[in-house]
Amino acid sequence: MFNSILLQGAFGGGGASSLLLIGGMFVVMYFFMIRPQQKKQKDQQAYVDSLKTGDKVVTIGGLHGTVTSVREKTVVLEVDSSKGVRMVFLKTAISKDSSAQIGE
């Protein structure tokens, strides 16, 4: 008798509650992991789209520079103003997070 109660609980007793628990876990994962990441990507894209000449930026590689021209998919950065050194980077290589720390 005791064995049959254990088998019922293990194989058929809590199917709906287990499904509800798994569904709840996916909802929590969406709101704590997926949704914030999508928002961060949207903010990064808006920042890259709003780049203009004269903006001070940092690349994902850590290079600091000033935007001298903006093209369709690339940005020209002046990295050494005393020597006029300019480099071309993809817009996706510009980091929004690090650009806020340039003034420090």
GROMACS .gro file of N, CA and C in nm:
model
  312
    1MET      N    1   0.082  -0.119   0.000
    1MET     CA    2   0.000   0.000   0.000
    1MET      C    3   0.086   0.125   0.000
    2PHE      N    4   0.189   0.128   0.085
    2PHE     CA    5   0.276   0.244   0.093
    2PHE      C    6   0.352   0.266  -0.038
    3ASN      N    7   0.392   0.156  -0.102
    3ASN     CA    8   0.462   0.165  -0.231
    3ASN      C    9   0.373   0.223  -0.339
    4SER      N   10   0.247   0.190  -0.338
    4SER     CA   11   0.158   0.243  -0.441
    4SER      C   12   0.137   0.393  -0.424
    5ILE      N   13   0.138   0.444  -0.302
    5ILE     CA   14   0.124   0.588  -0.278
    5ILE      C   15   0.248   0.660  -0.329
    6LEU      N   16   0.366   0.605  -0.306
    6LEU     CA   17   0.489   0.665  -0.356
    6LEU      C   18   0.492   0.668  -0.508
    7LEU      N   19   0.449   0.560  -0.570
    7LEU     CA   20   0.448   0.553  -0.716
    7LEU      C   21   0.350   0.652  -0.776
    8GLN      N   22   0.236   0.671  -0.712
    8GLN     CA   23   0.138   0.768  -0.762
    8GLN      C   24   0.195   0.909  -0.755
    9GLY      N   25   0.263   0.942  -0.648
    9GLY     CA   26   0.322   1.075  -0.635
    9GLY      C   27   0.435   1.098  -0.733
   10ALA      N   28   0.510   0.993  -0.763
   10ALA     CA   29   0.624   1.009  -0.852
   10ALA      C   30   0.585   1.014  -0.999
   11PHE      N   31   0.480   0.944  -1.038
   11PHE     CA   32   0.451   0.933  -1.181
   11PHE      C   33   0.325   1.004  -1.227
   12GLY      N   34   0.230   1.029  -1.143
   12GLY     CA   35   0.108   1.084  -1.200
   12GLY      C   36   0.037   1.183  -1.112
   13GLY      N   37   0.077   1.196  -0.991
   13GLY     CA   38   0.001   1.278  -0.898
   13GLY      C   39   0.016   1.428  -0.919
   14GLY      N   40   0.133   1.477  -0.959
   14GLY     CA   41   0.155   1.621  -0.962
   14GLY      C   42   0.190   1.675  -1.098
   15GLY      N   43   0.133   1.622  -1.204
   15GLY     CA   44   0.166   1.666  -1.339
   15GLY      C   45   0.132   1.811  -1.365
   16ALA      N   46   0.014   1.853  -1.324
   16ALA     CA   47  -0.028   1.991  -1.349
   16ALA      C   48   0.053   2.089  -1.266
   17SER      N   49   0.080   2.053  -1.140
   17SER     CA   50   0.156   2.145  -1.056
   17SER      C   51   0.302   2.155  -1.103
   18SER      N   52   0.358   2.047  -1.152
   18SER     CA   53   0.494   2.051  -1.205
   18SER      C   54   0.501   2.138  -1.330
   19LEU      N   55   0.403   2.124  -1.414
   19LEU     CA   56   0.398   2.205  -1.535
   19LEU      C   57   0.382   2.353  -1.500
   20LEU      N   58   0.302   2.383  -1.402
   20LEU     CA   59   0.283   2.520  -1.357
   20LEU      C   60   0.413   2.576  -1.297
   21LEU      N   61   0.484   2.495  -1.222
   21LEU     CA   62   0.610   2.538  -1.163
   21LEU      C   63   0.714   2.567  -1.271
   22ILE      N   64   0.724   2.481  -1.370
   22ILE     CA   65   0.819   2.504  -1.480
   22ILE      C   66   0.781   2.629  -1.559
   23GLY      N   67   0.652   2.647  -1.583
   23GLY     CA   68   0.606   2.768  -1.652
   23GLY      C   69   0.640   2.894  -1.573
   24GLY      N   70   0.623   2.888  -1.441
   24GLY     CA   71   0.658   3.001  -1.356
   24GLY      C   72   0.806   3.032  -1.360
   25MET      N   73   0.888   2.928  -1.369
   25MET     CA   74   1.032   2.948  -1.377
   25MET      C   75   1.070   3.020  -1.507
   26PHE      N   76   1.004   2.985  -1.616
   26PHE     CA   77   1.031   3.053  -1.743
   26PHE      C   78   0.989   3.199  -1.739
   27VAL      N   79   0.877   3.228  -1.674
   27VAL     CA   80   0.831   3.367  -1.663
   27VAL      C   81   0.931   3.448  -1.581
   28VAL      N   82   0.978   3.393  -1.470
   28VAL     CA   83   1.076   3.463  -1.387
   28VAL      C   84   1.206   3.482  -1.464
   29MET      N   85   1.250   3.380  -1.536
   29MET     CA   86   1.373   3.391  -1.615
   29MET      C   87   1.358   3.500  -1.722
   30TYR      N   88   1.243   3.510  -1.783
   30TYR     CA   89   1.221   3.613  -1.885
   30TYR      C   90   1.236   3.753  -1.825
   31PHE      N   91   1.171   3.776  -1.710
   31PHE     CA   92   1.172   3.910  -1.652
   31PHE      C   93   1.304   3.948  -1.587
   32PHE      N   94   1.383   3.851  -1.544
   32PHE     CA   95   1.509   3.882  -1.479
   32PHE      C   96   1.631   3.868  -1.569
   33MET      N   97   1.620   3.797  -1.680
   33MET     CA   98   1.737   3.776  -1.764
   33MET      C   99   1.718   3.824  -1.907
   34ILE      N  100   1.615   3.780  -1.973
   34ILE     CA  101   1.598   3.807  -2.115
   34ILE      C  102   1.554   3.951  -2.141
   35ARG      N  103   1.454   3.996  -2.069
   35ARG     CA  104   1.401   4.131  -2.092
   35ARG      C  105   1.504   4.241  -2.065
   36PRO      N  106   1.580   4.237  -1.954
   36PRO     CA  107   1.682   4.340  -1.934
   36PRO      C  108   1.791   4.339  -2.042
   37GLN      N  109   1.827   4.221  -2.091
   37GLN     CA  110   1.927   4.214  -2.196
   37GLN      C  111   1.876   4.277  -2.326
   38GLN      N  112   1.749   4.253  -2.358
   38GLN     CA  113   1.691   4.314  -2.478
   38GLN      C  114   1.687   4.466  -2.464
   39LYS      N  115   1.655   4.515  -2.345
   39LYS     CA  116   1.652   4.660  -2.321
   39LYS      C  117   1.792   4.719  -2.336
   40LYS      N  118   1.892   4.650  -2.283
   40LYS     CA  119   2.029   4.697  -2.293
   40LYS      C  120   2.073   4.703  -2.440
   41GLN      N  121   2.038   4.603  -2.519
   41GLN     CA  122   2.073   4.603  -2.661
   41GLN      C  123   2.004   4.717  -2.735
   42LYS      N  124   1.878   4.744  -2.700
   42LYS     CA  125   1.804   4.852  -2.764
   42LYS      C  126   1.867   4.987  -2.729
   43ASP      N  127   1.908   5.007  -2.603
   43ASP     CA  128   1.974   5.131  -2.562
   43ASP      C  129   2.108   5.148  -2.633
   44GLN      N  130   2.184   5.039  -2.647
   44GLN     CA  131   2.313   5.043  -2.716
   44GLN      C  132   2.294   5.082  -2.862
   45GLN      N  133   2.193   5.025  -2.927
   45GLN     CA  134   2.168   5.057  -3.068
   45GLN      C  135   2.126   5.202  -3.083
   46ALA      N  136   2.045   5.253  -2.991
   46ALA     CA  137   2.004   5.393  -2.997
   46ALA      C  138   2.125   5.485  -2.978
   47TYR      N  139   2.217   5.448  -2.889
   47TYR     CA  140   2.337   5.527  -2.867
   47TYR      C  141   2.424   5.530  -2.993
   48VAL      N  142   2.443   5.415  -3.054
   48VAL     CA  143   2.527   5.407  -3.175
   48VAL      C  144   2.462   5.486  -3.289
   49ASP      N  145   2.331   5.478  -3.301
   49ASP     CA  146   2.262   5.552  -3.407
   49ASP      C  147   2.269   5.703  -3.386
   50SER      N  148   2.288   5.748  -3.262
   50SER     CA  149   2.291   5.892  -3.234
   50SER      C  150   2.431   5.951  -3.233
   51LEU      N  151   2.533   5.872  -3.270
   51LEU     CA  152   2.670   5.923  -3.272
   51LEU      C  153   2.682   6.037  -3.372
   52LYS      N  154   2.760   6.139  -3.332
   52LYS     CA  155   2.782   6.253  -3.422
   52LYS      C  156   2.926   6.301  -3.407
   53THR      N  157   2.969   6.383  -3.498
   53THR     CA  158   3.105   6.436  -3.497
   53THR      C  159   3.130   6.513  -3.367
   54GLY      N  160   3.245   6.487  -3.306
   54GLY     CA  161   3.283   6.555  -3.182
   54GLY      C  162   3.256   6.475  -3.056
   55ASP      N  163   3.178   6.367  -3.066
   55ASP     CA  164   3.151   6.284  -2.949
   55ASP      C  165   3.278   6.212  -2.906
   56LYS      N  166   3.300   6.206  -2.775
   56LYS     CA  167   3.411   6.129  -2.720
   56LYS      C  168   3.357   5.992  -2.686
   57VAL      N  169   3.425   5.887  -2.736
   57VAL     CA  170   3.378   5.750  -2.719
   57VAL      C  171   3.492   5.658  -2.679
   58VAL      N  172   3.454   5.538  -2.636
   58VAL     CA  173   3.548   5.432  -2.605
   58VAL      C  174   3.503   5.309  -2.683
   59THR      N  175   3.598   5.240  -2.745
   59THR     CA  176   3.563   5.118  -2.818
   59THR      C  177   3.555   5.002  -2.721
   60ILE      N  178   3.503   4.890  -2.768
   60ILE     CA  179   3.495   4.772  -2.682
   60ILE      C  180   3.634   4.718  -2.649
   61GLY      N  181   3.734   4.759  -2.725
   61GLY     CA  182   3.871   4.720  -2.698
   61GLY      C  183   3.942   4.814  -2.602
   62GLY      N  184   3.875   4.924  -2.563
   62GLY     CA  185   3.932   5.016  -2.466
   62GLY      C  186   4.001   5.138  -2.525
   63LEU      N  187   3.992   5.157  -2.657
   63LEU     CA  188   4.057   5.270  -2.721
   63LEU      C  189   3.969   5.394  -2.707
   64HIS      N  190   4.026   5.504  -2.656
   64HIS     CA  191   3.953   5.630  -2.642
   64HIS      C  192   3.976   5.714  -2.766
   65GLY      N  193   3.872   5.785  -2.809
   65GLY     CA  194   3.887   5.870  -2.926
   65GLY      C  195   3.771   5.965  -2.942
   66THR      N  196   3.786   6.055  -3.039
   66THR     CA  197   3.683   6.152  -3.072
   66THR      C  198   3.632   6.123  -3.212
   67VAL      N  199   3.502   6.122  -3.228
   67VAL     CA  200   3.442   6.093  -3.358
   67VAL      C  201   3.469   6.210  -3.452
   68THR      N  202   3.530   6.180  -3.568
   68THR     CA  203   3.553   6.283  -3.668
   68THR      C  204   3.457   6.273  -3.785
   69SER      N  205   3.409   6.153  -3.813
   69SER     CA  206   3.305   6.139  -3.915
   69SER      C  207   3.228   6.009  -3.891
   70VAL      N  208   3.102   6.013  -3.930
   70VAL     CA  209   3.013   5.899  -3.914
   70VAL      C  210   2.967   5.855  -4.051
   71ARG      N  211   2.987   5.729  -4.082
   71ARG     CA  212   2.943   5.673  -4.210
   71ARG      C  213   2.828   5.578  -4.183
   72GLU      N  214   2.786   5.505  -4.285
   72GLU     CA  215   2.671   5.415  -4.270
   72GLU      C  216   2.696   5.306  -4.167
   73LYS      N  217   2.809   5.237  -4.179
   73LYS     CA  218   2.839   5.126  -4.087
   73LYS      C  219   2.966   5.148  -4.006
   74THR      N  220   3.040   5.252  -4.034
   74THR     CA  221   3.167   5.276  -3.966
   74THR      C  222   3.172   5.416  -3.907
   75VAL      N  223   3.271   5.434  -3.819
   75VAL     CA  224   3.297   5.563  -3.755
   75VAL      C  225   3.448   5.587  -3.763
   76VAL      N  226   3.488   5.710  -3.795
   76VAL     CA  227   3.630   5.745  -3.795
   76VAL      C  228   3.658   5.816  -3.663
   77LEU      N  229   3.755   5.760  -3.587
   77LEU     CA  230   3.792   5.818  -3.458
   77LEU      C  231   3.931   5.879  -3.467
   78GLU      N  232   3.946   5.996  -3.408
   78GLU     CA  233   4.077   6.057  -3.394
   78GLU      C  234   4.129   6.015  -3.257
   79VAL      N  235   4.237   5.937  -3.255
   79VAL     CA  236   4.287   5.881  -3.130
   79VAL      C  237   4.404   5.959  -3.073
   80ASP      N  238   4.472   6.039  -3.156
   80ASP     CA  239   4.582   6.123  -3.109
   80ASP      C  240   4.574   6.255  -3.185
   81SER      N  241   4.519   6.357  -3.118
   81SER     CA  242   4.496   6.483  -3.188
   81SER      C  243   4.626   6.557  -3.219
   82SER      N  244   4.732   6.538  -3.140
   82SER     CA  245   4.857   6.609  -3.167
   82SER      C  246   4.924   6.559  -3.295
   83LYS      N  247   4.906   6.433  -3.329
   83LYS     CA  248   4.967   6.376  -3.450
   83LYS      C  249   4.864   6.351  -3.559
   84GLY      N  250   4.738   6.372  -3.530
   84GLY     CA  251   4.634   6.353  -3.631
   84GLY      C  252   4.608   6.207  -3.665
   85VAL      N  253   4.626   6.117  -3.569
   85VAL     CA  254   4.606   5.975  -3.594
   85VAL      C  255   4.457   5.945  -3.594
   86ARG      N  256   4.410   5.888  -3.704
   86ARG     CA  257   4.269   5.853  -3.718
   86ARG      C  258   4.256   5.705  -3.751
   87MET      N  259   4.153   5.644  -3.697
   87MET     CA  260   4.129   5.502  -3.721
   87MET      C  261   3.982   5.482  -3.753
   88VAL      N  262   3.953   5.380  -3.834
   88VAL     CA  263   3.815   5.348  -3.873
   88VAL      C  264   3.769   5.227  -3.793
   89PHE      N  265   3.651   5.239  -3.733
   89PHE     CA  266   3.592   5.131  -3.654
   89PHE      C  267   3.449   5.107  -3.700
   90LEU      N  268   3.404   4.984  -3.686
   90LEU     CA  269   3.263   4.956  -3.706
   90LEU      C  270   3.184   5.023  -3.596
   91LYS      N  271   3.063   5.065  -3.626
   91LYS     CA  272   2.979   5.126  -3.523
   91LYS      C  273   2.952   5.031  -3.408
   92THR      N  274   2.947   4.902  -3.438
   92THR     CA  275   2.920   4.804  -3.333
   92THR      C  276   3.036   4.791  -3.235
   93ALA      N  277   3.153   4.848  -3.266
   93ALA     CA  278   3.267   4.842  -3.177
   93ALA      C  279   3.267   4.954  -3.074
   94ILE      N  280   3.170   5.043  -3.079
   94ILE     CA  281   3.161   5.151  -2.984
   94ILE      C  282   3.085   5.103  -2.861
   95SER      N  283   3.141   5.127  -2.742
   95SER     CA  284   3.081   5.081  -2.618
   95SER      C  285   3.007   5.194  -2.548
   96LYS      N  286   2.880   5.174  -2.521
   96LYS     CA  287   2.801   5.275  -2.450
   96LYS      C  288   2.841   5.279  -2.304
   97ASP      N  289   2.865   5.166  -2.241
   97ASP     CA  290   2.894   5.160  -2.099
   97ASP      C  291   3.024   5.235  -2.065
   98SER      N  292   3.126   5.215  -2.141
   98SER     CA  293   3.256   5.276  -2.111
   98SER      C  294   3.261   5.424  -2.147
   99SER      N  295   3.179   5.468  -2.239
   99SER     CA  296   3.188   5.609  -2.283
   99SER      C  297   3.147   5.705  -2.172
  100ALA      N  298   3.071   5.661  -2.073
  100ALA     CA  299   3.030   5.747  -1.963
  100ALA      C  300   3.147   5.773  -1.869
  101GLN      N  301   3.253   5.695  -1.874
  101GLN     CA  302   3.365   5.707  -1.782
  101GLN      C  303   3.481   5.789  -1.839
  102ILE      N  304   3.466   5.849  -1.955
  102ILE     CA  305   3.578   5.920  -2.018
  102ILE      C  306   3.622   6.040  -1.936
  103GLY      N  307   3.529   6.114  -1.878
  103GLY     CA  308   3.563   6.234  -1.805
  103GLY      C  309   3.634   6.209  -1.673
  104GLU      N  310   3.638   6.088  -1.627
  104GLU     CA  311   3.699   6.059  -1.496
  104GLU      C  312   3.849   6.053  -1.502
   0.00000   0.00000   0.00000
